[in-house]
CSV table of C-alpha atoms in Angstrom, one decimal:
chain,number,residue,atom,x,y,z
M,191,MET,CA,243.2,102.9,156.2
M,192,THR,CA,243.3,106.7,156.6
M,193,PRO,CA,245.4,108.0,159.5
M,194,PRO,CA,243.1,108.2,162.6
M,195,ARG,CA,243.2,111.0,165.1
M,196,ALA,CA,243.3,110.3,168.8
M,197,ARG,CA,244.0,112.0,172.1
M,198,THR,CA,247.1,111.6,174.2
M,199,TRP,CA,248.6,113.4,177.2
M,200,ASP,CA,251.7,115.1,178.5
M,201,TRP,CA,252.8,117.3,181.3
M,202,ILE,CA,251.0,120.7,181.5
M,203,GLY,CA,252.8,123.2,179.3
M,204,ARG,CA,254.7,120.6,177.2
M,205,THR,CA,253.5,119.7,173.8
M,206,PRO,CA,253.8,115.9,173.1
M,207,VAL,CA,256.1,115.0,170.2
M,208,VAL,CA,256.1,111.6,168.6
M,209,ARG,CA,259.0,110.6,166.4
M,210,VAL,CA,258.6,107.9,163.9
M,211,ARG,CA,260.7,106.3,161.2
M,212,GLY,CA,259.9,105.8,157.6
M,213,ARG,CA,258.4,107.9,154.8
M,214,GLY,CA,254.8,106.9,155.5
M,215,SER,CA,254.3,105.2,152.1
M,216,GLY,CA,251.9,102.4,151.8
M,217,ARG,CA,248.3,101.6,152.8
M,218,VAL,CA,246.4,99.1,154.8
M,219,SER,CA,242.9,98.3,153.4
M,220,MET,CA,240.1,96.5,155.2
M,221,ALA,CA,236.9,94.8,154.1
M,222,GLY,CA,234.5,93.1,156.4
M,223,MET,CA,231.1,91.8,157.2
M,224,ALA,CA,229.3,92.0,160.5
M,225,CYS,CA,227.0,89.0,160.6
M,226,TYR,CA,223.9,88.5,162.8
M,227,LYS,CA,221.3,85.8,163.3
M,228,PRO,CA,218.7,85.8,166.1
M,229,GLY,CA,219.6,83.0,168.6
M,230,GLU,CA,223.2,82.7,167.5
M,231,ARG,CA,226.4,84.5,168.3
M,232,SER,CA,227.3,87.4,166.1
M,233,ARG,CA,230.3,87.1,163.8
M,234,LEU,CA,232.9,89.2,162.1
M,235,ILE,CA,234.4,88.1,158.8
M,236,TYR,CA,237.1,90.3,157.3
M,237,ALA,CA,240.0,90.6,154.9
M,238,ILE,CA,243.1,92.8,155.0
M,239,ARG,CA,245.4,94.0,152.2
M,240,GLU,CA,248.7,95.8,152.3
M,241,TYR,CA,249.7,98.2,149.5
M,242,ARG,CA,253.4,99.1,149.4
M,243,GLY,CA,253.6,101.0,146.1
M,244,ARG,CA,255.2,98.2,144.1
M,245,LYS,CA,254.6,98.1,140.4
M,246,GLY,CA,251.5,96.2,139.4
M,247,GLU,CA,250.4,95.8,143.0
M,248,PRO,CA,246.7,96.4,143.6
M,249,LYS,CA,246.1,99.5,145.7
M,250,SER,CA,242.9,98.3,147.4
M,251,PHE,CA,240.2,95.7,147.1
M,252,ASP,CA,238.4,95.0,143.9
M,253,ARG,CA,235.1,93.4,143.0
M,254,ARG,CA,236.6,89.9,143.1
M,255,ASP,CA,237.8,90.4,146.6
M,256,PHE,CA,234.3,91.4,147.7
M,257,ARG,CA,232.8,88.5,145.8
M,258,ASP,CA,235.2,86.1,147.5
M,259,LEU,CA,234.4,87.6,150.9
M,260,ILE,CA,230.7,87.0,150.4
M,261,VAL,CA,231.3,83.4,149.3
M,262,ARG,CA,233.6,82.8,152.3
M,263,ALA,CA,230.8,84.2,154.6
M,264,ARG,CA,228.3,81.8,153.1
M,265,ILE,CA,230.6,78.9,153.7
M,266,ARG,CA,231.3,79.9,157.3
M,267,LEU,CA,227.8,80.8,158.2
M,268,GLY,CA,226.3,77.7,156.5
M,269,GLY,CA,223.2,79.2,155.1
M,270,PRO,CA,221.4,81.9,153.1
M,271,ILE,CA,222.5,85.5,153.6
M,272,VAL,CA,220.6,88.8,153.6
M,273,LEU,CA,223.4,91.2,152.5
M,274,VAL,CA,223.1,94.8,153.7
M,275,ARG,CA,225.6,97.0,151.8
M,276,ASP,CA,226.4,100.7,151.4
M,277,ASN,CA,227.1,102.6,148.3
M,278,VAL,CA,230.8,102.2,147.8
M,279,ARG,CA,231.5,102.3,144.1
M,280,LEU,CA,232.9,98.8,143.9
M,281,HIS,CA,229.8,97.4,145.5
M,282,LEU,CA,227.7,98.8,142.7
M,283,THR,CA,229.5,97.5,139.6
M,284,ILE,CA,227.6,95.6,137.0
M,285,ARG,CA,229.7,92.5,137.6
M,286,MET,CA,228.8,92.6,141.4
M,287,ARG,CA,225.2,93.0,140.4
M,288,ASP,CA,225.5,90.0,138.1
M,289,PHE,CA,227.1,87.9,140.9
M,290,ILE,CA,224.2,88.7,143.2
M,291,ASP,CA,221.6,87.9,140.6
M,292,VAL,CA,223.2,84.6,139.7
M,293,ASN,CA,223.3,83.6,143.4
M,294,ALA,CA,219.8,84.9,144.3
M,295,GLU,CA,218.9,81.4,145.6
M,296,TRP,CA,221.0,82.1,148.8
M,297,LEU,CA,221.8,85.8,148.6
M,298,THR,CA,219.3,88.6,149.2
M,299,LEU,CA,220.4,92.2,148.7
M,300,LEU,CA,219.3,95.2,150.7
M,301,GLN,CA,220.7,98.6,149.8
M,302,LEU,CA,221.4,101.4,152.4
M,303,PRO,CA,220.6,105.0,151.5
M,304,THR,CA,223.1,107.0,149.5
M,305,TYR,CA,225.1,108.3,152.4
M,306,ALA,CA,224.2,106.6,155.7
M,307,PRO,CA,227.4,105.2,157.5
M,308,ASP,CA,225.5,105.5,160.8
M,309,LEU,CA,223.2,102.6,159.5
M,310,ASN,CA,226.0,100.2,158.7
M,311,PRO,CA,227.2,98.1,161.7
M,312,GLN,CA,230.5,97.4,160.0
M,313,GLU,CA,231.3,101.1,160.2
M,314,GLY,CA,231.2,100.7,164.0
M,315,VAL,CA,233.8,97.9,163.7
M,316,TRP,CA,236.1,100.1,161.7
M,317,SER,CA,235.7,102.9,164.2
M,318,LEU,CA,236.8,100.6,167.0
M,319,VAL,CA,239.9,99.5,165.1
M,320,LYS,CA,240.9,103.1,164.2
M,321,ARG,CA,240.3,104.3,167.8
M,322,ASP,CA,242.7,101.6,169.2
M,323,THR,CA,245.4,102.4,166.7
M,324,GLY,CA,245.1,106.2,166.9
M,325,ASN,CA,248.2,106.5,169.2
M,326,LEU,CA,250.3,103.9,167.4
M,327,ALA,CA,253.6,105.3,166.3
M,328,ALA,CA,254.4,102.6,163.8
M,329,ALA,CA,257.9,102.0,162.5
M,330,ASP,CA,256.7,100.5,159.3
M,331,LEU,CA,253.6,99.3,157.4
M,332,SER,CA,253.9,95.8,158.8
M,333,GLN,CA,253.5,97.0,162.3
M,334,ILE,CA,250.3,98.8,161.4
M,335,THR,CA,249.0,95.6,159.7
M,336,ARG,CA,249.8,93.5,162.8
M,337,ALA,CA,248.0,96.0,165.1
M,338,VAL,CA,244.9,96.0,162.9
M,339,LYS,CA,244.8,92.2,162.7
M,340,ARG,CA,245.3,91.9,166.4
M,341,ARG,CA,242.3,94.3,167.1
M,342,LEU,CA,240.1,92.6,164.6
M,343,LYS,CA,240.9,89.2,166.1
M,344,LYS,CA,239.9,90.5,169.5
M,345,ILE,CA,236.6,91.7,168.2
M,346,GLN,CA,235.9,88.4,166.5
M,347,TYR,CA,236.1,86.7,169.9
M,348,ARG,CA,233.8,89.2,171.5
M,349,PRO,CA,230.4,88.8,169.9
M,350,HIS,CA,228.9,91.3,172.3
M,351,VAL,CA,231.1,94.0,170.7
M,352,VAL,CA,229.7,93.1,167.3
M,353,ASP,CA,226.2,93.2,168.8
M,354,GLY,CA,227.0,96.7,170.1
M,355,CYS,CA,227.8,97.9,166.6
M,356,LEU,CA,224.4,96.8,165.4
M,357,ALA,CA,222.7,98.4,168.4
M,358,GLY,CA,224.5,101.6,167.6
M,359,THR,CA,222.7,101.8,164.2
M,360,GLY,CA,219.2,101.5,165.8
M,361,LEU,CA,218.3,98.8,163.3
M,362,ALA,CA,216.4,95.6,164.1
M,363,PHE,CA,216.2,92.1,162.6
M,364,GLY,CA,213.8,91.4,159.7
M,365,ILE,CA,213.5,92.6,156.1
M,366,GLU,CA,210.6,94.9,156.8
M,367,GLU,CA,212.4,96.6,159.7
M,368,LEU,CA,215.5,97.2,157.5
M,369,GLU,CA,213.4,98.6,154.7
M,370,ASN,CA,211.7,101.0,157.1
M,371,GLY,CA,214.8,102.5,158.8
M,372,GLY,CA,215.0,99.9,161.5
M,373,HIS,CA,211.4,100.2,162.6
M,374,ARG,CA,208.7,97.5,162.2
M,375,PRO,CA,205.7,98.8,160.2
M,376,PRO,CA,202.4,99.0,162.1
M,377,GLY,CA,200.1,95.9,161.9
M,378,GLY,CA,200.9,92.4,161.1
M,379,PRO,CA,203.7,90.0,162.2
M,380,PRO,CA,207.3,90.6,161.2
M,381,ASP,CA,208.5,89.3,157.9
M,382,GLN,CA,209.6,85.7,158.3
M,383,ARG,CA,211.7,85.5,155.1
M,384,ALA,CA,214.8,86.6,157.0
M,385,THR,CA,214.3,85.3,160.5
M,386,GLY,CA,214.7,81.5,159.8
M,387,SER,CA,217.9,80.2,158.3
M,388,ASP,CA,219.1,83.6,157.0
M,389,HIS,CA,222.0,85.6,158.4
M,390,PHE,CA,222.1,89.4,158.2
M,391,ALA,CA,225.5,90.4,156.9
M,392,ALA,CA,226.5,94.1,156.8
M,393,LEU,CA,229.2,94.7,154.2
M,394,GLY,CA,231.7,97.5,154.7
């Protein structure tokens, strides 16, 4: 989690100074899926990892973490998933592609353009988390982790916030709409393959 920037205030003519303890080592990584299905409440499924610089400790998520997140989403959602993902390097590995191919019975993949964070609803979730922690003068890494978890938990219990992240992309439900930049192509009914038992899940 990169340090966010946020606005604060102080008396006119006096520059605000925030004193913190610690050397600033460590990192908080987040991975998540914003999940949608017409007629059901939207969901947020996520995972968090701390990196403290210890020997042998993974710095961030790897392909197995993303694989496990997708499997956990399938169990919690209870049905097939249409996965919309961006172009993060770990999302594009050969082993991730093999995992998707092996599970094609319940997992359909849609790829976003090369650089299009504005089309990924999960980016809206990350933006909300960073905005709320922008003025946090944390004493240690654990305090940052607790603040992030607390904010993500609040979003989980507010489906309308997850809905707002989708609305901010301008995308709509249905495979044809997603393949055409969020707009339904002229003529014919919407594609029914992803409007029955399937959930849309935006990975970020």
